[in-house]
XYZ file of C-alpha atoms in Angstrom:
655
model
C 80.201 51.593 -137.368
C 78.405 54.116 -135.130
C 79.009 54.388 -131.393
C 75.804 52.634 -130.322
C 76.541 49.680 -132.581
C 80.090 49.499 -131.215
C 78.716 49.498 -127.643
C 76.394 46.605 -128.481
C 79.301 44.671 -129.974
C 81.489 45.305 -126.900
C 78.712 44.222 -124.505
C 78.211 40.982 -126.419
C 81.940 40.169 -126.505
C 82.547 41.039 -122.848
C 79.539 39.054 -121.624
C 80.555 36.083 -123.751
C 84.029 36.196 -122.199
C 82.613 36.460 -118.659
C 80.250 33.531 -119.166
C 83.057 31.393 -120.570
C 85.372 32.259 -117.678
C 82.938 31.987 -114.743
C 80.413 29.397 -115.957
C 82.496 27.143 -118.208
C 85.978 27.540 -116.727
C 87.319 28.631 -120.149
C 89.396 31.660 -121.077
C 88.537 33.017 -124.530
C 90.378 36.321 -124.130
C 93.230 37.561 -121.967
C 92.656 39.780 -118.916
C 94.500 42.534 -120.753
C 92.152 42.307 -123.734
C 89.075 42.166 -121.477
C 90.214 45.268 -119.567
C 90.925 47.095 -122.824
C 87.451 46.385 -124.213
C 85.814 47.149 -120.857
C 87.578 50.544 -120.678
C 86.486 51.283 -124.247
C 82.870 50.539 -123.291
C 83.092 52.766 -120.181
C 84.527 55.550 -122.332
C 81.752 55.209 -124.927
C 79.075 55.204 -122.208
C 80.483 58.433 -120.790
C 80.792 59.946 -124.252
C 77.250 59.085 -125.339
C 75.602 59.383 -121.934
C 73.948 56.042 -122.682
C 73.959 52.681 -120.857
C 72.567 49.718 -122.761
C 70.874 46.637 -121.321
C 73.204 43.862 -120.110
C 76.216 46.174 -120.001
C 78.827 44.648 -117.651
C 79.366 48.148 -116.221
C 76.028 47.931 -114.381
C 74.354 45.247 -112.305
C 70.576 45.054 -112.151
C 69.391 43.704 -108.807
C 66.557 41.200 -108.697
C 63.447 42.188 -106.803
C 60.212 40.428 -105.913
C 56.945 42.303 -105.484
C 53.656 41.236 -103.911
C 51.546 42.456 -106.821
C 51.768 44.457 -110.037
C 50.195 47.889 -109.497
C 47.854 49.205 -112.199
C 48.067 52.576 -113.895
C 46.007 54.501 -116.443
C 47.762 55.320 -119.739
C 48.293 58.976 -120.607
C 46.616 58.301 -123.971
C 44.414 55.280 -124.794
C 45.974 52.469 -126.820
C 43.632 51.608 -129.677
C 43.563 48.493 -131.833
C 44.190 48.649 -135.588
C 41.764 48.085 -138.444
C 42.728 44.879 -140.288
C 42.845 43.541 -143.821
C 44.132 40.417 -145.558
C 44.142 42.054 -149.000
C 47.368 43.355 -150.543
C 45.351 45.490 -152.975
C 43.467 47.075 -150.087
C 46.806 48.084 -148.542
C 47.779 49.741 -151.832
C 44.482 51.639 -152.010
C 44.756 52.622 -148.336
C 48.037 54.463 -149.038
C 46.031 56.894 -151.208
C 49.121 57.903 -153.180
C 51.172 58.542 -150.027
C 54.381 56.927 -148.732
C 54.243 54.641 -145.724
C 56.345 52.521 -143.386
C 55.620 48.790 -143.590
C 56.827 46.865 -140.526
C 56.369 43.556 -138.744
C 53.293 43.187 -136.529
C 55.020 41.328 -133.719
C 53.112 38.793 -131.640
C 54.007 39.526 -128.032
C 52.941 41.960 -125.330
C 52.760 45.713 -125.937
C 54.689 47.818 -123.399
C 54.800 51.589 -122.864
C 58.208 52.870 -121.722
C 58.756 56.293 -120.145
C 62.220 57.857 -119.788
C 62.881 61.075 -117.883
C 66.225 62.783 -117.500
C 67.786 60.015 -119.584
C 66.708 57.231 -117.193
C 64.021 54.567 -117.483
C 61.288 55.814 -115.180
C 58.385 53.486 -115.881
C 57.188 50.509 -117.936
C 53.478 49.660 -118.224
C 51.709 46.867 -120.144
C 48.945 47.642 -122.633
C 46.340 45.988 -120.398
C 42.866 46.797 -121.705
C 44.133 49.842 -123.614
C 43.065 52.237 -120.870
C 44.752 50.724 -117.789
C 47.875 48.556 -117.722
C 50.129 46.893 -115.148
C 53.358 48.543 -114.003
C 56.257 46.167 -114.774
C 59.229 48.545 -114.442
C 61.406 46.108 -112.471
C 60.848 43.438 -115.104
C 61.571 45.784 -118.010
C 64.963 46.586 -116.502
C 66.036 42.970 -117.121
C 64.818 42.747 -120.729
C 67.699 41.682 -122.952
C 67.935 44.797 -125.085
C 66.427 47.987 -123.657
C 68.759 50.837 -122.633
C 68.837 51.766 -118.953
C 69.963 55.297 -119.757
C 69.814 57.310 -122.987
C 71.346 60.517 -124.337
C 67.991 62.335 -124.609
C 67.446 64.070 -121.255
C 63.865 65.219 -121.786
C 60.713 63.145 -121.280
C 60.392 60.305 -123.789
C 57.385 57.985 -124.121
C 57.435 55.117 -126.607
C 55.619 51.894 -127.339
C 57.191 48.575 -128.152
C 56.419 44.876 -128.336
C 57.970 42.552 -125.761
C 58.678 39.199 -127.412
C 60.464 35.887 -126.902
C 62.067 34.433 -130.027
C 61.169 30.993 -131.324
C 64.672 29.735 -130.563
C 64.509 30.926 -126.918
C 60.970 29.518 -126.663
C 62.252 26.097 -127.774
C 65.094 26.253 -125.214
C 62.637 26.918 -122.364
C 60.295 24.133 -123.486
C 63.227 21.711 -123.806
C 63.728 21.975 -120.025
C 60.124 20.836 -119.323
C 59.790 17.030 -119.521
C 55.983 16.880 -119.307
C 54.473 17.483 -122.747
C 51.306 19.008 -121.282
C 53.257 21.437 -119.103
C 55.150 22.896 -122.057
C 54.220 26.406 -123.163
C 51.844 26.492 -126.130
C 53.470 29.368 -128.004
C 56.035 32.171 -127.531
C 53.340 34.783 -126.874
C 51.965 32.911 -123.854
C 55.474 32.426 -122.492
C 56.285 36.101 -123.054
C 53.071 37.312 -121.404
C 53.777 35.253 -118.289
C 57.444 36.247 -118.241
C 56.780 39.986 -118.528
C 54.189 39.910 -115.729
C 56.245 37.972 -113.155
C 56.254 39.155 -109.543
C 59.949 38.232 -109.365
C 62.070 39.783 -112.111
C 64.739 37.105 -111.657
C 62.380 34.810 -113.565
C 61.902 37.458 -116.272
C 65.671 37.802 -116.672
C 66.073 34.089 -117.416
C 63.492 34.152 -120.225
C 65.435 36.417 -122.643
C 62.584 38.870 -123.215
C 63.379 41.456 -125.906
C 61.597 44.671 -126.824
C 61.215 46.166 -130.307
C 60.083 49.794 -130.412
C 57.317 50.487 -132.953
C 55.961 53.914 -132.030
C 57.243 57.159 -130.499
C 54.393 58.664 -128.478
C 56.092 61.800 -127.188
C 59.573 63.368 -126.928
C 59.474 66.624 -124.960
C 62.407 68.766 -123.917
C 62.063 72.109 -122.191
C 58.294 71.837 -122.503
C 58.459 71.514 -126.310
C 57.983 68.461 -128.548
C 60.984 67.533 -130.668
C 60.558 68.412 -134.347
C 60.910 65.399 -136.634
C 60.075 67.318 -139.803
C 56.698 65.582 -140.154
C 58.544 62.346 -141.030
C 57.723 59.187 -139.062
C 60.910 57.485 -140.234
C 62.938 60.179 -138.466
C 61.223 59.134 -135.225
C 62.378 55.554 -135.816
C 65.925 56.729 -136.554
C 65.864 58.858 -133.386
C 64.876 55.817 -131.317
C 67.662 53.792 -132.937
C 70.142 56.523 -132.011
C 68.953 56.261 -128.388
C 69.911 52.567 -128.359
C 66.511 50.948 -128.940
C 65.978 48.020 -131.258
C 63.325 49.283 -133.645
C 60.939 46.921 -135.408
C 62.231 46.069 -138.898
C 60.509 48.192 -141.549
C 60.552 49.177 -145.245
C 59.613 52.514 -146.774
C 56.883 51.855 -149.359
C 54.815 53.660 -151.978
C 51.790 52.491 -153.999
C 54.156 51.183 -156.677
C 56.282 49.088 -154.268
C 53.833 47.992 -151.535
C 52.836 44.650 -153.133
C 56.458 43.672 -153.725
C 57.404 44.604 -150.136
C 54.549 42.560 -148.673
C 55.769 39.550 -150.690
C 59.295 40.047 -149.322
C 57.958 40.033 -145.741
C 55.802 36.979 -146.545
C 58.905 35.103 -147.648
C 60.974 36.328 -144.681
C 58.361 35.285 -142.063
C 59.020 31.628 -142.908
C 62.436 31.825 -141.212
C 61.992 34.919 -139.006
C 62.920 34.056 -135.401
C 60.635 36.670 -133.849
C 56.917 35.726 -133.673
C 54.873 37.826 -136.096
C 51.200 37.563 -137.002
C 51.215 40.116 -139.815
C 52.390 43.580 -140.844
C 51.577 47.190 -139.939
C 51.379 50.017 -142.485
C 51.657 53.611 -141.217
C 51.756 56.907 -143.103
C 55.183 58.589 -143.208
C 53.414 61.958 -143.311
C 52.445 62.307 -139.630
C 50.331 65.438 -140.136
C 48.285 63.739 -142.839
C 47.783 60.677 -140.639
C 46.702 62.831 -137.682
C 44.270 64.786 -139.888
C 42.337 61.581 -140.609
C 41.368 61.295 -136.928
C 40.145 58.019 -135.513
C 37.073 55.889 -134.978
C 35.904 54.766 -131.538
C 38.126 51.702 -131.934
C 40.855 52.437 -134.488
C 43.283 55.238 -135.404
C 43.117 56.033 -139.141
C 46.858 56.637 -139.606
C 47.724 52.919 -139.474
C 46.313 49.600 -140.658
C 47.236 45.985 -139.884
C 47.735 43.343 -142.561
C 47.046 39.757 -141.433
C 48.510 36.733 -143.146
C 45.963 34.577 -144.980
C 45.502 31.374 -142.953
C 46.786 28.127 -144.461
C 43.901 25.641 -144.917
C 43.909 21.829 -145.012
C 41.143 19.319 -145.695
C 40.786 16.263 -143.459
C 38.294 13.779 -141.967
C 36.626 14.109 -138.558
C 37.305 10.918 -136.552
C 35.574 11.676 -133.249
C 34.470 14.330 -130.789
C 36.150 14.111 -127.386
C 34.005 15.528 -124.580
C 36.380 17.089 -122.081
C 35.005 18.082 -118.636
C 36.735 21.004 -116.922
C 37.062 22.404 -113.406
C 34.277 24.941 -114.139
C 31.724 22.227 -114.929
C 31.787 22.921 -118.686
C 32.103 19.838 -120.904
C 33.995 21.109 -123.929
C 33.802 19.430 -127.365
C 37.203 18.771 -128.985
C 37.383 17.621 -132.618
C 39.814 14.774 -133.364
C 40.672 14.440 -137.054
C 43.149 12.786 -139.404
C 46.525 14.557 -138.892
C 47.384 17.360 -141.329
C 50.353 19.724 -141.762
C 49.619 23.383 -140.974
C 52.156 26.198 -140.699
C 54.975 23.656 -140.390
C 53.458 21.495 -137.624
C 51.261 18.386 -137.487
C 47.751 19.071 -136.193
C 45.148 16.447 -135.241
C 42.740 18.174 -132.825
C 40.919 21.480 -132.440
C 38.593 22.913 -129.813
C 35.013 23.446 -131.014
C 34.374 25.722 -127.971
C 30.640 25.112 -127.384
C 27.443 23.424 -128.581
C 26.332 26.425 -130.634
C 29.457 26.279 -132.784
C 29.273 22.478 -132.990
C 25.653 22.646 -134.184
C 26.396 25.527 -136.540
C 29.097 23.452 -138.250
C 26.684 20.453 -138.455
C 29.526 18.159 -137.436
C 29.314 14.385 -137.760
C 31.780 11.513 -137.563
C 33.375 10.899 -140.967
C 32.629 14.416 -142.251
C 35.180 16.128 -144.493
C 36.240 19.352 -142.791
C 38.591 22.249 -143.506
C 40.940 23.256 -140.672
C 43.359 26.151 -140.209
C 45.501 27.810 -137.565
C 44.046 31.141 -136.449
C 46.898 33.669 -136.588
C 49.173 30.713 -137.457
C 48.798 29.440 -133.866
C 45.434 28.028 -132.732
C 43.866 25.116 -134.705
C 40.252 25.815 -135.717
C 37.600 24.246 -137.950
C 36.812 26.643 -140.790
C 34.156 24.709 -142.683
C 32.313 21.377 -142.803
C 32.093 20.136 -146.392
C 29.744 17.233 -145.539
C 27.423 18.637 -142.872
C 25.939 15.331 -141.713
C 25.103 16.666 -138.241
C 24.909 13.126 -136.852
C 26.551 13.785 -133.480
C 24.763 12.866 -130.266
C 25.156 15.200 -127.308
C 26.241 13.181 -124.212
C 23.485 12.772 -121.632
C 25.973 11.795 -118.912
C 29.254 13.350 -117.729
C 32.200 11.188 -118.901
C 33.874 11.629 -115.477
C 31.207 11.207 -112.786
C 28.390 9.710 -114.852
C 25.925 12.311 -113.615
C 23.270 13.748 -115.933
C 24.408 16.656 -118.083
C 22.376 19.731 -118.899
C 22.480 22.334 -121.648
C 23.025 25.886 -120.455
C 22.494 29.062 -122.490
C 24.418 32.275 -121.881
C 24.495 35.233 -124.296
C 22.905 33.073 -127.024
C 25.703 30.459 -126.767
C 24.741 26.927 -125.735
C 27.160 24.968 -123.564
C 27.107 21.474 -122.078
C 27.662 21.363 -118.326
C 27.926 18.842 -115.495
C 25.899 20.205 -112.535
C 27.305 17.648 -110.063
C 29.244 19.659 -107.456
C 31.170 16.525 -106.413
C 32.350 15.702 -109.938
C 36.047 14.804 -109.811
C 36.703 17.101 -112.772
C 35.914 20.058 -110.495
C 38.568 18.985 -108.016
C 41.430 19.747 -110.377
C 42.781 22.584 -108.197
C 42.969 20.268 -105.182
C 44.912 17.677 -107.187
C 47.175 20.389 -108.631
C 48.063 21.563 -105.106
C 48.700 18.007 -103.960
C 51.332 17.336 -106.668
C 52.956 20.809 -106.439
C 56.597 21.346 -105.504
C 55.972 22.345 -101.863
C 53.507 19.478 -101.364
C 54.294 15.971 -102.693
C 56.460 17.353 -105.525
C 55.402 15.001 -108.330
C 57.035 15.898 -111.663
C 55.124 15.117 -114.848
C 51.647 15.879 -113.500
C 50.815 19.356 -114.748
C 47.318 20.744 -114.318
C 46.602 19.950 -117.986
C 47.755 16.326 -117.557
C 45.736 15.910 -114.374
C 42.678 17.256 -116.156
C 43.111 14.657 -118.918
C 43.645 11.808 -116.446
C 40.571 12.847 -114.449
C 38.473 13.173 -117.618
C 39.479 9.642 -118.634
C 38.571 8.280 -115.195
C 42.121 7.370 -114.102
C 41.903 9.543 -110.966
C 38.972 9.906 -108.575
C 40.724 10.447 -105.232
C 44.179 11.556 -104.022
C 45.526 8.030 -103.538
C 44.627 7.082 -107.134
C 47.603 9.113 -108.328
C 49.892 6.409 -106.934
C 48.089 3.704 -108.945
C 48.377 5.145 -112.450
C 50.285 1.985 -113.431
C 46.829 0.414 -113.879
C 46.463 2.553 -116.991
C 49.917 2.153 -118.537
C 48.659 1.215 -122.003
C 46.149 4.070 -122.180
C 48.666 6.634 -120.905
C 51.494 5.633 -123.279
C 49.063 5.938 -126.204
C 47.999 9.466 -125.213
C 49.106 12.311 -127.463
C 52.328 13.920 -126.220
C 53.022 11.216 -123.627
C 54.687 7.961 -124.744
C 56.780 5.304 -122.984
C 59.574 7.627 -121.814
C 57.212 10.171 -120.232
C 55.323 7.338 -118.530
C 58.541 5.918 -117.053
C 59.606 9.361 -115.842
C 56.217 9.787 -114.168
C 56.494 6.397 -112.430
C 59.949 7.292 -111.095
C 58.639 10.647 -109.860
C 55.743 8.911 -108.075
C 58.159 6.549 -106.320
C 60.298 9.470 -105.133
C 57.204 11.329 -103.929
C 56.201 8.484 -101.620
C 59.018 9.446 -99.262
C 58.034 12.770 -97.763
C 57.491 14.676 -94.527
C 54.306 15.015 -92.527
C 54.331 18.783 -93.115
C 54.328 18.320 -96.891
C 51.502 15.782 -96.561
C 49.402 18.121 -94.382
C 49.981 20.998 -96.813
C 48.986 18.749 -99.743
C 45.514 18.191 -98.215
C 44.506 21.751 -99.116
C 43.167 22.793 -95.716
C 41.991 26.412 -96.000
C 44.641 28.868 -94.787
C 47.309 26.229 -94.162
C 50.379 26.880 -96.269
C 53.631 24.967 -95.983
C 54.979 27.221 -93.211
C 51.879 26.702 -91.028
C 51.913 22.984 -91.808
C 55.503 22.799 -90.516
C 54.569 24.687 -87.352
C 51.604 22.379 -86.740
C 53.591 19.180 -87.273
C 56.348 20.420 -84.993
C 53.814 21.302 -82.275
C 52.332 17.788 -82.430
C 55.732 16.105 -82.782
C 54.977 14.707 -86.261
C 52.107 12.641 -84.853
C 49.217 12.754 -87.349
C 46.853 10.973 -84.947
C 47.298 13.743 -82.380
C 46.982 16.446 -85.010
C 43.746 15.159 -86.589
C 42.063 14.691 -83.182
C 43.274 17.945 -81.608
C 40.580 20.299 -80.288
C 40.111 23.884 -81.484
C 41.633 25.049 -78.177
C 44.742 22.873 -78.626
C 45.174 23.974 -82.228
C 44.707 27.651 -81.308
C 47.609 27.435 -78.885
C 50.037 26.657 -81.728
C 52.095 29.729 -82.609
C 50.661 31.542 -85.646
C 47.487 29.452 -85.964
C 44.780 31.295 -84.053
C 41.102 30.473 -83.579
C 39.908 30.992 -87.173
C 42.517 28.665 -88.683
C 42.024 26.201 -85.815
C 38.306 25.985 -86.555
C 39.080 25.429 -90.248
C 41.465 22.570 -89.417
C 38.967 20.993 -87.048
C 36.189 21.328 -89.646
C 38.386 19.621 -92.263
C 39.101 16.572 -90.100
C 35.459 16.398 -88.925
C 34.431 15.865 -92.546
C 34.311 12.066 -92.854
C 34.922 12.080 -96.605
C 37.942 14.350 -96.348
C 39.393 12.434 -93.429
C 38.972 9.102 -95.249
C 40.674 10.567 -98.342
C 43.558 11.882 -96.195
C 44.028 8.509 -94.482
C 44.002 6.689 -97.813
C 46.640 9.037 -99.193
C 48.753 8.706 -96.034
C 48.746 4.912 -96.431
C 50.607 5.359 -99.752
C 53.401 7.452 -98.177
C 56.511 6.840 -96.106
C 56.701 9.709 -93.622
C 60.202 10.682 -92.561
C 60.592 11.962 -89.007
C 61.770 15.546 -88.745
C 64.707 15.980 -86.405
C 63.997 18.454 -83.633
C 66.696 20.383 -81.853
C 65.230 22.772 -79.313
C 68.568 24.528 -78.816
C 68.550 25.509 -82.481
C 65.135 27.243 -82.382
C 66.680 30.708 -82.196
C 64.035 32.297 -84.453
C 61.015 30.847 -82.654
C 58.145 33.346 -82.870
C 60.025 35.585 -85.331
C 58.713 36.518 -88.792
C 61.043 37.459 -91.644
C 60.503 38.870 -95.125
C 63.233 38.316 -97.750
C 63.687 40.517 -100.828
C 66.339 41.243 -103.437
C 69.205 38.996 -104.532
C 71.242 36.828 -102.156
C 74.991 36.240 -102.174
C 75.715 33.528 -99.575
C 72.855 31.220 -100.634
C 71.818 29.791 -103.995
C 68.413 31.444 -103.757
C 65.945 32.985 -101.316
C 64.293 29.582 -100.877
C 67.395 28.347 -99.052
C 67.225 31.306 -96.658
C 63.543 30.601 -96.021
C 64.248 26.927 -95.326
C 66.977 27.820 -92.826
C 64.759 30.327 -90.995
C 61.955 27.768 -90.708
C 64.406 25.129 -89.517
C 65.395 27.518 -86.738
C 61.767 27.989 -85.685
C 60.945 31.194 -87.583
C 58.420 32.028 -90.278
C 58.823 33.754 -93.648
C 56.072 36.004 -95.016
C 55.684 37.428 -98.519
C 55.022 41.041 -97.519
C 56.009 43.459 -94.769
C 53.385 44.077 -92.078
C 53.108 45.001 -88.414
C 53.845 41.348 -87.595
C 57.216 41.397 -89.414
C 60.287 41.272 -87.162
C 63.009 41.614 -89.834
C 63.293 42.464 -93.539
C 66.362 40.865 -95.168
C 67.664 42.967 -98.067
C 71.316 43.328 -99.061
C 70.477 46.741 -100.531
C 69.781 48.585 -97.271
C 69.332 51.892 -99.102
C 66.859 50.485 -101.649
C 63.743 52.554 -102.329
C 61.683 49.431 -103.033
C 58.131 49.106 -101.707
C 59.206 46.602 -99.051
C 61.995 48.862 -97.742
C 59.640 51.845 -97.622
C 56.993 49.839 -95.763
C 59.576 48.500 -93.290
C 60.791 52.017 -92.525
C 57.215 53.255 -92.051
C 56.504 50.437 -89.565
C 59.886 50.576 -87.824
C 60.823 47.051 -88.983
C 64.617 46.516 -88.908
C 66.162 46.071 -92.371
C 69.130 43.707 -92.184
C 71.668 42.548 -94.744
C 72.628 38.935 -95.352
C 75.831 39.499 -93.366
C 73.803 40.722 -90.391
C 71.487 37.707 -90.706
C 74.476 35.351 -90.677
C 75.753 37.083 -87.543
C 72.358 36.433 -85.901
C 72.770 32.745 -86.697
C 76.009 32.684 -84.716
C 74.106 33.930 -81.660
């Protein structure tokens, strides 16, 4: 066993022992054994000059950022030419040897190491410009934080979430419509989080698939014109390299078959294979097209087809005004799952397929993921295009953009367009209603269950329809009813925030309700002058609040919603308002609280406000790492904002 492999084994065993001891109150190894293994790991890290991800010898701090900065790649990242033919792969080799590897289905990341340390991680983006996600990359499950190579190393890899980890995340989400659709979507969102604590919990892994550059002393390392030696070099640096096989024209077909069999049980999402020449000079000599390099080619799996019968077309209005056709057909098995619906996207595609109820159609999953209609075997074309929106009943119209026809609802007051307002109302900081994701709300609105805010508390009128909906059922319906009952007991601040008044977040809503002593009558009738006098509101926000309550429709909707709620009085203790007029920003990990949300709640309870970024209005930045070089710390120092630790904050609480 080599040293890197031994380090990985030690990290796994030590972390398993720590989790058992601290999280499960179990002891699976003695302190003596733990110390012995820990010392061995420290010794190996010193010997190799390498520190692998998740090593118990280092602690990665969590950090939140306000946005992900963008950066141009040193060299553009091109797509690959594609084929579904095994014979074409064989011909493409042109008598040469190649490396055949998985084409992983995740998010491509460029990593840069300098002096043995991870310096930068950037997403592929549009191939020219990507987003800098260095903080997030540091908490990936398997990338090394330091390596033995002390020059400048640039490599590309695919960030992925395994199917098993994907299932674990989805198992924690009770609402079927809120579950993630596939591992790639989950991975993309996890990699691009503004708070890397979320990334860390998602078990993102990275598999290296290309060495871009390895320079030391101004010279590129010599790999003897052999691409496999680059892969072996990356392995020696502690990276997990994408699984590959060395192939020749005589073995390529057999190797593709082996991968095709392995993909059935492979835990890492893959949508095909990549074939690259081993001879790097030959590959480079072929040049590239405007879109593709000629030294590599992608092989895509042939899509599994199934024949079925079209039962109906569901016309689904969306928040943009588009009314999207969705095909509902007799359930079929595709790629191991049962499929019964597929988006038809627009009228042009629907007409091109000549769809009609009762037609025999062929369906498949594009890239083994997204259900699509491949062919209509009947072609009756007997569908009628709806003349009225299924939600508001207003007249529809056909719009044409870039030669694609779409069906739209032009009614600006259509309930389907209010989805964002409903989504805010049920969100955690507002009425906190579990089981009503944006997708579920959109379905309920499309079916006419919800027209106004208060309708959400009368979904019991549609019990039979809801329990028959795909992905819902009796249990989900009961859970939703219980959540609605809990949501009825709330605070006035949460209610005010839920109304979606422009510029009024939860913090401002709390300040407003406190200023008007939790009296909604006083708040809704307050003048612009009275509202402007509230700390942190100002004239612009005051005019927005006044405008909201002067709108008869909005006011009536707010009153109707309020009649469904039981508003709890907020206890006021003037002596406790020690942070009145003070603005804090919180960053990094916390030690004396469960999370930063608890710190925020305490500050607001004491009369203060919490902002997301440091500005001239910030009074204190709370960060346990006072010497951090993070963007927030730098900004605070530039503006002369005091940076305080949690201990210092707790001292302030004592007075």
